[in-house]
XYZ file of C-alpha atoms in Angstrom:
364
model
C -12.030 -46.094 34.756
C -11.532 -49.732 35.678
C -9.904 -50.906 38.851
C -6.619 -51.811 37.155
C -6.516 -48.840 34.785
C -5.939 -46.376 37.600
C -2.484 -45.128 38.350
C -0.848 -47.352 40.976
C 0.812 -45.897 44.023
C 3.381 -47.296 46.381
C 1.625 -47.906 49.686
C 2.147 -50.080 52.728
C 1.064 -53.697 52.304
C -1.964 -54.997 54.161
C -1.469 -58.739 53.893
C 1.332 -60.972 55.145
C 1.065 -64.603 54.083
C 2.742 -67.120 56.333
C 5.040 -69.417 54.431
C 5.950 -72.993 55.182
C 9.074 -74.593 53.776
C 12.311 -76.479 54.341
C 14.621 -74.039 52.569
C 17.187 -73.621 55.324
C 19.579 -70.661 55.703
C 23.108 -70.614 54.336
C 24.374 -72.670 57.307
C 22.557 -75.657 55.778
C 24.586 -75.337 52.590
C 27.824 -75.085 54.525
C 27.112 -78.236 56.547
C 25.833 -80.428 53.733
C 28.050 -78.985 50.974
C 25.226 -78.518 48.493
C 26.490 -77.919 44.975
C 26.076 -74.287 43.894
C 23.831 -73.200 41.051
C 26.860 -71.734 39.262
C 28.648 -75.088 39.317
C 25.497 -76.975 38.366
C 25.003 -74.784 35.295
C 28.530 -75.649 34.154
C 27.232 -79.150 33.362
C 25.821 -79.078 29.795
C 22.951 -81.471 30.598
C 21.827 -79.341 33.548
C 22.030 -76.147 31.487
C 20.043 -77.661 28.623
C 17.349 -79.073 30.919
C 17.091 -75.745 32.745
C 16.773 -73.770 29.499
C 14.154 -76.169 28.111
C 11.971 -75.941 31.217
C 12.402 -72.255 32.018
C 12.309 -71.033 28.426
C 9.223 -73.072 27.571
C 7.193 -71.943 30.590
C 8.215 -68.301 30.123
C 7.171 -68.358 26.456
C 3.538 -69.136 27.377
C 1.553 -65.915 27.972
C -0.487 -65.274 31.120
C -4.234 -64.555 30.893
C -6.749 -63.190 33.411
C -10.033 -65.104 33.728
C -13.373 -64.732 35.440
C -13.627 -67.886 37.530
C -17.400 -68.362 37.277
C -17.583 -68.228 33.475
C -14.033 -68.916 32.280
C -14.182 -65.664 30.306
C -10.939 -63.845 29.519
C -11.191 -60.317 30.910
C -9.062 -57.171 30.931
C -6.058 -57.983 33.094
C -4.190 -55.918 35.675
C -0.987 -54.381 34.402
C 1.334 -56.955 35.913
C -0.209 -59.787 33.873
C 1.547 -58.432 30.778
C 4.647 -57.091 32.540
C 5.475 -58.409 35.977
C 8.506 -56.206 36.512
C 8.946 -52.578 35.623
C 12.488 -53.039 34.331
C 12.337 -56.266 32.308
C 9.984 -58.224 30.033
C 7.764 -60.832 31.648
C 9.549 -63.541 29.652
C 12.744 -62.777 31.571
C 11.003 -62.488 34.943
C 9.102 -65.753 34.584
C 12.258 -67.488 33.323
C 13.999 -66.654 36.594
C 10.948 -67.525 38.687
C 10.971 -71.011 37.176
C 14.764 -71.137 37.588
C 14.338 -70.528 41.330
C 11.617 -73.171 41.611
C 13.729 -75.664 39.694
C 16.977 -75.214 41.614
C 15.785 -74.103 45.070
C 12.140 -75.171 45.357
C 10.964 -71.622 46.090
C 10.915 -68.291 44.226
C 10.807 -64.804 45.734
C 9.135 -61.693 44.336
C 9.430 -58.272 45.936
C 6.344 -56.083 45.617
C 7.532 -52.695 44.362
C 4.171 -50.998 43.658
C 0.597 -51.449 44.865
C -2.826 -50.259 43.815
C -4.060 -47.567 46.187
C -7.654 -48.858 46.028
C -7.117 -52.231 47.684
C -3.378 -52.597 48.333
C -2.923 -55.438 45.858
C 0.375 -55.626 43.946
C 0.769 -53.661 40.738
C 4.428 -54.459 40.046
C 6.981 -57.041 41.158
C 10.708 -57.611 41.125
C 12.265 -61.078 41.036
C 14.835 -61.563 43.805
C 17.660 -64.092 43.578
C 17.507 -66.825 46.215
C 21.085 -66.086 47.253
C 19.935 -62.656 48.465
C 17.200 -64.010 50.748
C 17.616 -65.452 54.229
C 15.054 -65.903 56.962
C 14.396 -66.907 60.537
C 11.751 -69.383 61.649
C 9.807 -70.297 64.762
C 11.198 -72.730 67.323
C 9.882 -75.706 65.352
C 11.619 -74.504 62.191
C 8.380 -74.594 60.193
C 6.897 -71.100 59.973
C 8.953 -68.194 58.669
C 8.924 -65.284 61.120
C 11.159 -62.804 59.274
C 12.678 -62.467 55.805
C 15.942 -60.659 55.100
C 17.142 -59.364 51.753
C 20.895 -58.688 51.557
C 20.906 -59.316 55.335
C 18.454 -56.454 55.942
C 14.964 -57.192 57.313
C 12.101 -56.544 54.919
C 8.392 -56.124 55.572
C 6.701 -59.526 55.474
C 3.895 -57.931 53.446
C 6.290 -56.897 50.682
C 7.547 -60.326 49.699
C 5.657 -62.960 47.722
C 6.888 -66.532 47.875
C 6.008 -69.085 45.218
C 6.410 -72.575 46.631
C 7.526 -75.430 44.407
C 6.599 -79.091 44.660
C 9.900 -80.287 46.142
C 13.123 -79.027 47.730
C 14.807 -78.213 44.430
C 17.408 -79.861 42.221
C 20.388 -78.484 44.158
C 19.251 -80.473 47.207
C 17.867 -83.724 45.850
C 20.240 -83.980 42.874
C 23.402 -82.583 44.408
C 25.398 -85.836 44.348
C 24.483 -86.613 40.742
C 25.382 -83.104 39.576
C 28.646 -83.139 41.530
C 29.537 -86.504 39.965
C 28.955 -85.028 36.505
C 31.161 -82.056 37.375
C 33.927 -84.379 38.624
C 33.793 -86.612 35.535
C 33.913 -83.692 33.124
C 36.769 -82.122 35.062
C 38.708 -85.409 34.982
C 38.031 -85.814 31.269
C 39.315 -82.284 30.614
C 42.490 -82.903 32.618
C 43.191 -86.180 30.844
C 42.471 -84.637 27.462
C 45.121 -82.028 28.190
C 47.520 -84.811 29.214
C 46.844 -87.737 26.847
C 49.874 -89.727 28.048
C 48.902 -91.732 31.178
C 51.197 -91.494 34.175
C 53.899 -94.141 34.344
C 57.587 -94.847 34.881
C 60.671 -95.649 32.791
C 62.399 -98.887 33.686
C 66.118 -99.203 32.898
C 67.231 -102.837 32.454
C 70.823 -101.862 31.692
C 73.510 -100.142 33.655
C 72.472 -97.520 36.172
C 72.622 -93.940 34.906
C 74.021 -90.998 36.838
C 71.440 -88.653 38.400
C 72.099 -85.884 35.852
C 71.283 -88.184 32.923
C 68.191 -89.529 34.702
C 66.924 -85.964 35.203
C 67.595 -85.116 31.568
C 65.853 -88.285 30.367
C 62.761 -87.590 32.477
C 62.635 -83.962 31.346
C 62.844 -84.997 27.698
C 60.124 -87.609 28.213
C 57.860 -85.030 29.877
C 58.338 -82.559 27.010
C 57.445 -85.270 24.534
C 54.306 -86.188 26.500
C 53.139 -82.565 26.618
C 53.636 -82.114 22.877
C 52.197 -85.578 22.122
C 55.217 -86.284 19.931
C 56.826 -89.633 19.091
C 59.559 -90.761 21.473
C 62.423 -93.263 21.184
C 63.402 -95.866 23.751
C 66.680 -97.773 23.743
C 66.760 -101.544 24.229
C 67.437 -101.027 27.943
C 64.511 -98.665 28.588
C 60.902 -99.733 29.031
C 57.839 -97.532 29.689
C 55.211 -98.862 32.128
C 51.907 -97.059 32.599
C 50.497 -96.880 36.135
C 47.293 -95.012 35.251
C 44.456 -95.573 32.836
C 44.311 -93.749 29.532
C 41.306 -91.501 28.786
C 39.874 -94.279 26.602
C 40.300 -96.846 29.374
C 38.574 -94.504 31.820
C 35.437 -94.541 29.592
C 34.652 -90.893 30.274
C 32.233 -90.719 27.347
C 30.129 -93.555 28.735
C 30.192 -92.034 32.218
C 29.142 -88.612 30.923
C 26.296 -90.156 28.907
C 25.123 -92.186 31.903
C 25.202 -89.147 34.201
C 23.344 -87.124 31.577
C 20.551 -89.687 31.749
C 20.550 -89.460 35.543
C 20.359 -85.664 35.356
C 17.420 -85.964 32.954
C 15.629 -88.111 35.523
C 16.526 -85.708 38.314
C 15.109 -82.749 36.402
C 12.056 -84.600 35.006
C 13.093 -84.098 31.397
C 12.967 -86.850 28.737
C 16.556 -88.027 28.279
C 16.464 -87.792 24.487
C 15.953 -84.021 24.803
C 19.384 -83.884 26.449
C 20.868 -86.122 23.714
C 21.408 -88.791 26.374
C 19.944 -91.416 24.063
C 19.165 -91.728 20.372
C 15.654 -91.034 19.135
C 15.742 -91.434 15.375
C 12.234 -92.723 14.585
C 10.089 -89.682 15.327
C 6.830 -89.190 13.392
C 4.309 -86.382 13.631
C 2.102 -88.523 15.840
C 4.673 -89.398 18.463
C 6.151 -85.904 18.336
C 2.743 -84.701 19.546
C 2.684 -87.419 22.187
C 6.186 -86.507 23.364
C 5.185 -82.855 23.520
C 2.228 -83.718 25.727
C 4.491 -85.821 27.917
C 6.999 -82.990 28.214
C 4.183 -80.659 29.240
C 2.641 -83.066 31.764
C 5.851 -84.293 33.390
C 8.327 -81.456 32.973
C 6.618 -78.070 32.914
C 3.030 -78.368 34.176
C 4.095 -78.519 37.863
C 5.830 -75.146 37.469
C 2.878 -73.703 35.558
C 0.501 -74.817 38.317
C 2.748 -73.442 41.073
C 2.954 -70.005 39.462
C -0.621 -69.553 38.256
C -2.163 -70.854 41.487
C -0.038 -68.437 43.551
C -0.932 -65.482 41.326
C -4.625 -66.461 41.623
C -4.665 -66.142 45.425
C -6.715 -63.325 46.909
C -3.759 -61.271 48.094
C -2.718 -60.771 44.435
C -5.851 -61.253 42.280
C -9.294 -59.934 43.084
C -11.905 -62.405 44.351
C -13.658 -64.299 41.577
C -10.728 -64.037 39.181
C -7.809 -66.333 38.406
C -4.559 -66.289 36.466
C -3.726 -69.007 33.952
C -1.061 -69.698 31.393
C -2.583 -69.714 27.914
C -1.343 -73.174 26.967
C -3.780 -73.590 24.070
C -2.912 -76.177 21.427
C 0.843 -75.813 21.763
C 1.112 -78.961 23.870
C -2.407 -80.392 24.053
C -3.397 -80.519 20.367
C -4.496 -83.934 19.154
C -3.155 -85.771 16.122
C -5.120 -84.215 13.169
C -6.181 -87.661 11.894
C -7.495 -88.654 15.324
C -9.243 -85.290 15.657
C -10.998 -85.740 12.303
C -12.106 -89.260 13.239
C -13.573 -87.980 16.514
C -15.426 -85.164 14.722
C -16.721 -87.595 12.109
C -18.108 -89.846 14.837
C -19.732 -86.913 16.644
C -21.326 -85.737 13.389
C -22.644 -89.198 12.523
C -24.275 -89.436 15.959
C -25.822 -85.993 15.544
C -24.094 -84.689 18.673
C -22.665 -81.641 16.891
C -23.455 -79.631 13.774
C -21.179 -79.003 10.813
C -20.698 -75.415 11.976
C -19.661 -76.626 15.427
C -17.226 -79.099 13.885
C -15.689 -76.278 11.827
C -15.358 -74.154 14.942
C -13.646 -77.014 16.753
C -11.054 -77.169 13.967
C -10.549 -73.384 13.975
C -12.403 -72.984 10.652
C -15.124 -70.443 9.923
C -18.413 -71.698 8.389
C -17.223 -70.867 4.868
C -14.255 -73.164 5.297
C -11.494 -70.580 5.644
C -9.326 -70.353 8.709
C -10.772 -68.303 11.520
C -9.124 -65.072 12.521
């Protein structure tokens, strides 16, 4: 029986990592009016960027390696299923979601291996459920609380991101996008800009003025054609939806959101990208990996590789493979041809490098 094939038991934790961070309690949000995740996700560009990043990272499987040789070995149970009650795709999606929006993700250890006390099962915990107290300097966390109840410091795993999260650093941009879309929706529901009717003839009695205004309002709401006499003139005092240029503002803010979330703007349809070839599709995929998702991959796999989770001499990695890093086939063939001509590799090695078996068929 291997170490990780034995039945896990729930036991008391033996290790309590100290965590540094700037994620302040809820009082911080109240003072600085940080936009909520719920409101941020109501912006289409934010939702699309979030789904691209989180969905892509979560779709890459985890592998367990021997550090000294790079050999893939039999993994502990949690490598294939982090949480007992949901697939790892879902769990990792929400881990990345927390890192993206808040700069930190929380996992509650629900089961441990009896042999060494290392985790055997986790549960993702929403950031809104976690609060904490710190030391006098406000740097080191001294106690975590889940749903306002203290929890054992050994039973919580924190995954630190590379910044304070989108809800902090991009709050103004996201709020501006929310405000513009709200204004566009209001003006779309009321296409007639605000204004006043000017009577150049004889004054009308109050009852007729009220009736005239009511009729004008009904016509504006139904977007119907209205008639003005020679003594009445309509003067707008507000801009029309076209004059407000909401479409341009939304497109500009979408580009800003793309920059805030480190996603190429064309992936959010913020700009046209009509001249894509296979070659630059590969280049764009590498760029998306390097700039948008690799920081989250590194944050997660490096935390899971620490000694309080993985055994010494082993590490956890996402199996990225050729999904993002594959070269242009023409460039790859030219490189292999050069290596063969210099005698640096054999034909069999070249076939292996292109995932072909020596007889020329695809390898299994």
